[in-house]
Short mmCIF file of C-alpha atoms in Angstrom, two decimals:
data_model
loop_
_atom_site.label_atom_id
_atom_site.label_comp_id
_atom_site.label_asym_id
_atom_site.label_seq_id
_atom_site.Cartn_x
_atom_site.Cartn_y
_atom_site.Cartn_z
CA MET P 1 26.21 142.84 2.42
CA SER P 2 25.42 139.26 2.12
CA PHE P 3 25.95 137.06 5.11
CA ALA P 4 26.86 133.06 4.45
CA PRO P 5 24.02 130.20 4.58
CA PRO P 6 23.19 128.70 8.02
CA LYS P 7 24.07 125.29 7.00
CA ILE P 8 27.64 126.82 5.78
CA LEU P 9 28.20 128.39 9.46
CA LEU P 10 27.55 124.95 10.92
CA ALA P 11 30.06 123.55 9.54
CA LEU P 12 32.40 125.53 9.80
CA SER P 13 31.89 125.59 13.27
CA LEU P 14 31.81 121.83 13.79
CA ALA P 15 35.43 122.35 11.70
CA ALA P 16 36.67 124.05 13.47
CA MET P 17 35.52 122.90 17.35
CA THR P 18 37.14 119.26 15.55
CA ALA P 19 40.57 120.73 14.51
CA ALA P 20 40.43 122.38 18.76
CA LEU P 21 39.56 119.00 20.22
CA GLY P 22 41.39 116.85 17.96
CA GLY P 23 45.06 118.14 19.70
CA CYS P 24 42.92 116.75 23.18
CA THR P 25 43.27 113.03 21.48
CA THR P 26 46.84 112.76 21.23
CA TYR P 27 46.95 109.09 22.68
CA LYS P 28 45.05 106.09 21.73
CA PRO P 29 44.09 104.11 24.74
CA ALA P 30 46.75 101.59 26.15
CA PRO P 31 47.72 98.71 23.89
CA LYS P 32 47.14 94.97 25.09
CA ALA P 33 50.87 94.35 25.60
CA PHE P 34 50.85 97.69 28.20
CA ASN P 35 48.17 95.67 29.85
CA GLU P 36 49.71 92.41 30.16
CA ALA P 37 52.87 93.58 31.51
CA THR P 38 51.01 94.54 34.75
CA ILE P 39 50.49 90.34 34.94
CA GLN P 40 53.91 89.37 33.93
CA PRO P 41 57.75 88.43 36.60
CA TYR P 42 58.98 91.07 37.48
CA THR P 43 61.75 92.13 35.00
CA LEU P 44 64.98 94.58 36.72
CA ASP P 45 65.86 97.69 35.88
CA SER P 46 68.09 100.35 36.36
CA GLY P 47 68.01 101.10 39.33
CA ASP P 48 66.36 98.48 41.01
CA ARG P 49 68.52 97.84 45.05
CA LEU P 50 69.03 93.58 45.39
CA ARG P 51 69.68 91.47 48.08
CA ILE P 52 71.48 88.74 47.27
CA THR P 53 71.82 86.05 48.99
CA VAL P 54 74.93 83.46 49.03
CA PHE P 55 73.90 80.67 51.03
CA ASP P 56 77.26 80.42 53.63
CA GLN P 57 79.48 82.88 52.35
CA GLN P 58 78.43 85.82 54.11
CA SER P 59 81.54 88.28 52.22
CA LEU P 60 79.10 87.59 48.63
CA THR P 61 76.08 88.07 51.35
CA ASN P 62 74.78 92.18 49.81
CA THR P 63 72.61 94.51 48.65
CA TYR P 64 73.72 95.14 44.62
CA THR P 65 72.08 98.04 42.92
CA VAL P 66 71.54 97.59 38.85
CA ASP P 67 73.81 100.68 37.55
CA GLN P 68 72.75 102.49 34.59
CA ALA P 69 73.91 99.99 31.67
CA GLY P 70 71.53 97.70 33.39
CA TYR P 71 74.03 95.25 35.13
CA ILE P 72 75.30 94.13 38.85
CA ALA P 73 78.82 94.98 39.68
CA PHE P 74 79.58 91.59 41.63
CA PRO P 75 82.30 90.43 44.13
CA LEU P 76 84.13 87.59 41.90
CA ILE P 77 82.18 87.38 38.54
CA GLY P 78 81.89 91.08 37.82
CA GLN P 79 79.49 92.68 35.28
CA VAL P 80 76.91 90.77 35.90
CA PRO P 81 73.59 91.82 33.24
CA ALA P 82 70.51 92.29 35.07
CA ARG P 83 68.12 94.16 32.70
CA GLY P 84 65.48 92.17 31.74
CA ARG P 85 66.40 89.20 33.81
CA THR P 86 63.36 87.59 35.75
CA LEU P 87 65.17 87.09 39.70
CA GLN P 88 65.02 83.33 38.89
CA GLN P 89 67.00 84.40 36.16
CA LEU P 90 69.08 86.66 37.50
CA SER P 91 70.18 84.28 40.43
CA GLY P 92 70.76 80.83 37.83
CA GLN P 93 72.90 83.06 36.03
CA ILE P 94 74.82 83.89 39.45
CA ALA P 95 75.12 80.40 40.83
CA GLN P 96 76.23 79.71 37.17
CA LYS P 97 78.98 81.77 37.23
CA LEU P 98 80.22 81.62 40.84
CA GLN P 99 80.12 77.81 39.95
CA GLN P 100 82.41 78.10 37.52
CA GLY P 101 85.99 77.57 39.51
CA TYR P 102 85.13 79.58 42.57
CA LEU P 103 82.23 77.55 44.67
CA ARG P 104 80.93 73.99 43.57
CA ASP P 105 76.86 74.03 44.43
CA PRO P 106 75.98 77.69 45.51
CA ASP P 107 72.58 78.32 46.62
CA VAL P 108 71.54 82.36 45.33
CA THR P 109 68.49 83.66 46.46
CA ILE P 110 67.40 87.32 45.49
CA ASP P 111 64.99 90.12 46.60
CA VAL P 112 63.86 93.57 45.82
CA ASP P 113 65.54 95.36 48.67
CA ARG P 114 63.97 98.77 46.36
CA TYR P 115 62.00 98.99 43.54
CA ARG P 116 62.63 101.34 40.81
CA SER P 117 60.78 105.09 41.13
CA ILE P 118 57.42 106.03 39.54
CA PHE P 119 57.45 109.29 38.11
CA LEU P 120 54.59 111.78 38.63
CA MET P 121 54.27 114.73 36.40
CA GLY P 122 50.63 117.55 35.68
CA GLU P 123 47.81 118.20 37.76
CA VAL P 124 49.19 117.01 41.01
CA GLY P 125 49.50 118.56 44.22
CA GLN P 126 53.51 117.57 44.05
CA PRO P 127 54.88 116.27 41.14
CA GLY P 128 58.25 114.29 41.11
CA GLN P 129 59.63 110.82 41.71
CA TYR P 130 58.25 108.46 44.54
CA ALA P 131 58.77 105.20 45.93
CA TYR P 132 57.58 102.49 43.60
CA VAL P 133 55.38 99.58 46.36
CA PRO P 134 54.31 96.06 44.89
CA GLY P 135 50.58 96.31 43.85
CA MET P 136 49.81 100.63 43.38
CA THR P 137 47.40 101.47 41.31
CA VAL P 138 47.09 105.05 39.56
CA GLN P 139 44.68 105.98 41.76
CA ASN P 140 47.38 105.00 45.13
CA ALA P 141 50.23 106.82 43.16
CA ILE P 142 48.26 110.51 42.83
CA ALA P 143 47.73 109.91 46.66
CA VAL P 144 51.02 110.37 47.70
CA ALA P 145 51.66 113.06 45.19
CA GLY P 146 49.32 115.13 47.36
CA GLY P 147 46.29 114.46 45.26
CA PHE P 148 44.97 115.88 42.32
CA THR P 149 45.08 119.85 41.54
CA ASN P 150 41.55 121.63 41.28
CA ARG P 151 42.23 121.55 37.39
CA ALA P 152 42.51 118.11 37.16
CA ASN P 153 41.04 115.23 34.59
CA GLN P 154 39.99 112.95 37.69
CA SER P 155 39.40 110.26 35.18
CA MET P 156 41.99 108.92 33.37
CA VAL P 157 45.62 109.71 32.88
CA ASP P 158 48.19 109.31 30.66
CA VAL P 159 50.61 106.50 31.11
CA THR P 160 54.67 105.84 30.15
CA ARG P 161 55.45 102.51 30.38
CA LYS P 162 59.16 101.02 28.83
CA ILE P 163 57.94 97.55 27.21
CA ASN P 164 60.40 94.88 26.64
CA GLY P 165 62.82 97.94 25.33
CA GLN P 166 60.22 100.02 23.64
CA VAL P 167 58.75 103.20 25.43
CA LEU P 168 55.23 103.08 25.48
CA THR P 169 52.56 105.49 26.10
CA GLY P 170 48.92 104.81 27.11
CA ARG P 171 45.79 105.97 28.70
CA VAL P 172 44.42 104.66 31.48
CA ASN P 173 41.74 104.16 33.99
CA ILE P 174 43.25 105.45 37.75
CA SER P 175 42.36 102.24 39.28
CA GLY P 176 44.60 100.75 36.45
CA PRO P 177 47.81 98.97 38.26
CA ILE P 178 50.67 99.83 37.91
CA ILE P 179 54.91 99.30 37.43
CA ALA P 180 58.10 100.37 38.56
CA GLY P 181 59.33 102.72 36.08
CA ASP P 182 56.65 104.03 35.27
CA THR P 183 55.76 108.15 34.91
CA ILE P 184 51.48 109.15 35.21
CA TYR P 185 50.72 112.43 33.72
CA VAL P 186 47.43 114.00 34.89
CA ARG P 187 46.16 115.49 32.48
CA GLU P 188 44.07 118.88 33.24
CA ARG P 189 40.38 118.75 32.71
CA LEU P 190 38.96 121.10 29.46
CA PHE P 191 36.18 122.65 31.17
#
């Protein structure tokens, strides 16, 4: 009975470990645009609820929700596209449309009444949908979801984020900032 030389066994062992651990590195670190999205002006998307005030026009002042298609239904002017716009851009657009035959010099201000939700999955106490608060970090979000489970990887998480209409996923540190609409996945630790 012959045995394989130790060098061959070592090489086969290393190849098997590399293949087994290769599945653990499917996500790369977050791209540069991923992190830059956290310092850009807030852009609207489905699920945001806005408080729109038209000065001296009580009938137009109300809360409006950005619908699934990315529009808000505004009195007099109808559907207004909101997805991907900043608050300033949307207020200017509404004022411009109101000025076309409805109001002489409309003064429109917009505040976010409620941000779209964030989602937590994986090794957290209570996975689910949670309210976003400006300035929130991954660690804050995990605390809201009941903290880590016993098996959680407590240093890095995977965050899925929509940037310029493109959905990107990157691995970030738990002290990293998040934005409204993010999905956070806490992986299980290896050992």
